[in-house]
């Protein structure tokens, strides 16, 4: 996906503040953090959103889920706790159409929707 911001970050065409990387996953600091720790964890293939998750790409989503605790550990929030959020589509408030997981923590977080 040539026009995708996160694909460009994955490809190295746009710089990021990298926190973690493996064959399937990239994690980097959000440019507009909403908490002391705010990292985006993304699969290294273009999947637009949850509606595009399928049997052919689920390995990448699994690897992202498995990496989150490692990213949390690197960020020093594994034991203090954190929240993982993924927005999908218009009503979900998704701004970047490459599925991603906000890992936030480092402080007591604000009011929960659920
Ligand atoms: P969402 O609204 O769930 O699609 O989240 C997109 C997130 O990407 C927002 O929290 C933005 O602050 C973040 N973001 C946008 N551009 C960049 C960038 N170049 N580097 C890091 N984070 C970014
Ligand atoms: Zn992409």
Short mmCIF file of C-alpha atoms and ligand atoms in Angstrom, two decimals:
data_model
loop_
_atom_site.label_atom_id
_atom_site.label_comp_id
_atom_site.label_asym_id
_atom_site.label_seq_id
_atom_site.Cartn_x
_atom_site.Cartn_y
_atom_site.Cartn_z
CA UNK A 1 0.00 0.00 0.00
CA UNK A 2 2.05 2.91 -1.33
CA UNK A 3 -0.14 5.62 0.18
CA UNK A 4 -0.46 4.14 3.66
CA UNK A 5 1.28 6.13 6.40
CA UNK A 6 2.05 3.12 8.57
CA UNK A 7 3.28 1.08 5.58
CA UNK A 8 5.66 3.96 4.86
CA UNK A 9 6.86 3.85 8.47
CA UNK A 10 7.28 0.05 8.25
CA UNK A 11 9.24 0.44 5.01
CA UNK A 12 11.44 3.11 6.57
CA UNK A 13 10.26 5.85 4.20
CA UNK A 14 8.96 7.87 7.16
CA UNK A 15 10.91 7.88 10.43
CA UNK A 16 9.48 6.71 13.72
CA UNK A 17 10.56 6.41 17.32
CA UNK A 18 10.85 2.63 17.32
CA UNK A 19 10.24 0.70 20.53
CA UNK A 20 10.17 -2.91 19.27
CA UNK A 21 10.44 -4.81 16.01
CA UNK A 22 10.38 -8.39 14.86
CA UNK A 23 9.55 -10.21 11.63
CA UNK A 24 5.82 -9.54 11.98
CA UNK A 25 5.45 -6.55 14.27
CA UNK A 26 6.58 -2.94 14.59
CA UNK A 27 5.93 -0.79 17.66
CA UNK A 28 6.65 2.92 17.76
CA UNK A 29 5.74 5.92 19.89
CA UNK A 30 2.57 7.80 18.97
CA UNK A 31 3.35 11.37 17.87
CA UNK A 32 0.43 12.71 19.90
CA UNK A 33 0.61 10.74 23.15
CA UNK A 34 -2.48 10.67 25.34
CA UNK A 35 -0.62 9.16 28.31
CA UNK A 36 2.94 8.97 29.61
CA UNK A 37 3.34 5.81 27.58
CA UNK A 38 1.56 5.68 24.23
CA UNK A 39 2.88 3.24 21.67
CA UNK A 40 1.32 1.99 18.44
CA UNK A 41 1.74 -1.71 17.76
CA UNK A 42 1.17 -2.64 14.12
CA UNK A 43 1.42 -5.70 11.87
CA UNK A 44 4.08 -5.44 9.18
CA UNK A 45 1.59 -6.09 6.40
CA UNK A 46 -1.19 -3.81 5.28
CA UNK A 47 -4.47 -4.80 6.94
CA UNK A 48 -6.90 -1.90 6.85
CA UNK A 49 -8.99 -2.74 9.90
CA UNK A 50 -10.76 -5.56 11.75
CA UNK A 51 -13.05 -6.09 8.76
CA UNK A 52 -10.02 -7.21 6.75
CA UNK A 53 -8.69 -9.71 9.28
CA UNK A 54 -8.93 -13.20 7.82
CA UNK A 55 -7.35 -16.66 7.83
CA UNK A 56 -4.57 -15.48 5.51
CA UNK A 57 -3.33 -12.64 7.74
CA UNK A 58 -4.38 -13.76 11.23
CA UNK A 59 -0.81 -14.85 11.99
CA UNK A 60 0.25 -11.20 11.91
CA UNK A 61 -2.55 -10.20 14.28
CA UNK A 62 -1.61 -13.06 16.61
CA UNK A 63 2.02 -11.97 16.57
CA UNK A 64 0.95 -8.41 17.40
CA UNK A 65 -1.13 -9.64 20.34
CA UNK A 66 1.74 -11.78 21.55
CA UNK A 67 4.21 -8.88 21.25
CA UNK A 68 2.14 -6.46 23.32
CA UNK A 69 3.37 -7.80 26.66
CA UNK A 70 6.94 -7.52 25.40
CA UNK A 71 6.37 -3.93 24.30
CA UNK A 72 4.76 -3.23 27.68
CA UNK A 73 7.81 -4.69 29.40
CA UNK A 74 10.18 -2.56 27.31
CA UNK A 75 8.11 0.51 28.20
CA UNK A 76 8.21 -0.38 31.91
CA UNK A 77 4.45 -0.78 32.29
CA UNK A 78 4.02 -4.55 32.21
CA UNK A 79 3.44 -4.80 35.95
CA UNK A 80 1.68 -1.48 36.54
CA UNK A 81 -0.96 -2.17 33.90
CA UNK A 82 -2.06 -0.69 30.64
CA UNK A 83 -4.88 -0.38 28.15
CA UNK A 84 -4.95 -1.63 24.55
CA UNK A 85 -7.30 0.09 22.13
CA UNK A 86 -7.96 -0.46 18.43
CA UNK A 87 -10.31 1.83 16.55
CA UNK A 88 -12.07 0.57 13.43
CA UNK A 89 -13.85 2.65 10.80
CA UNK A 90 -15.69 5.96 10.95
CA UNK A 91 -17.69 5.51 14.13
CA UNK A 92 -14.70 3.83 15.77
CA UNK A 93 -12.70 6.98 15.12
CA UNK A 94 -9.97 5.31 13.07
CA UNK A 95 -7.76 7.97 11.48
CA UNK A 96 -5.06 5.77 9.95
CA UNK A 97 -6.42 2.89 7.83
CA UNK A 98 -3.76 0.33 8.77
CA UNK A 99 -4.89 -1.74 11.74
CA UNK A 100 -3.04 -0.76 14.90
CA UNK A 101 -3.21 -1.20 18.63
CA UNK A 102 -2.71 1.74 20.97
CA UNK A 103 -0.80 0.63 24.06
CA UNK A 104 -1.24 3.27 26.73
CA UNK A 105 -0.18 3.45 30.35
CA UNK A 106 2.50 4.80 32.62
CA UNK A 107 -0.13 6.50 34.77
CA UNK A 108 -3.65 5.91 36.05
CA UNK A 109 -5.77 6.21 32.92
CA UNK A 110 -8.88 8.31 32.50
CA UNK A 111 -12.50 7.35 32.48
CA UNK A 112 -13.37 4.10 30.79
CA UNK A 113 -16.10 3.81 28.16
CA UNK A 114 -16.48 0.15 29.03
P1 LIG B 1 -6.40 6.10 15.18
O1 LIG B 1 -7.11 7.40 15.41
O2 LIG B 1 -6.84 4.99 16.06
O3 LIG B 1 -6.37 5.72 13.70
O4 LIG B 1 -4.89 6.37 15.60
C1 LIG B 1 -3.91 6.91 14.75
C2 LIG B 1 -2.78 7.36 15.61
O5 LIG B 1 -1.64 7.55 14.80
C3 LIG B 1 -3.03 8.70 16.34
O6 LIG B 1 -2.95 8.49 17.75
C4 LIG B 1 -1.90 9.59 15.81
O7 LIG B 1 -1.38 10.44 16.81
C5 LIG B 1 -0.87 8.58 15.35
N1 LIG B 1 0.04 9.01 14.32
C6 LIG B 1 -0.26 9.64 13.17
N2 LIG B 1 0.84 9.85 12.44
C7 LIG B 1 1.88 9.33 13.14
C8 LIG B 1 3.29 9.22 12.92
N3 LIG B 1 3.86 9.70 11.80
N4 LIG B 1 4.05 8.63 13.87
C9 LIG B 1 3.48 8.16 15.00
N5 LIG B 1 2.15 8.21 15.26
C10 LIG B 1 1.36 8.79 14.35
ZN1 LIG B 2 -0.53 0.03 5.53
#
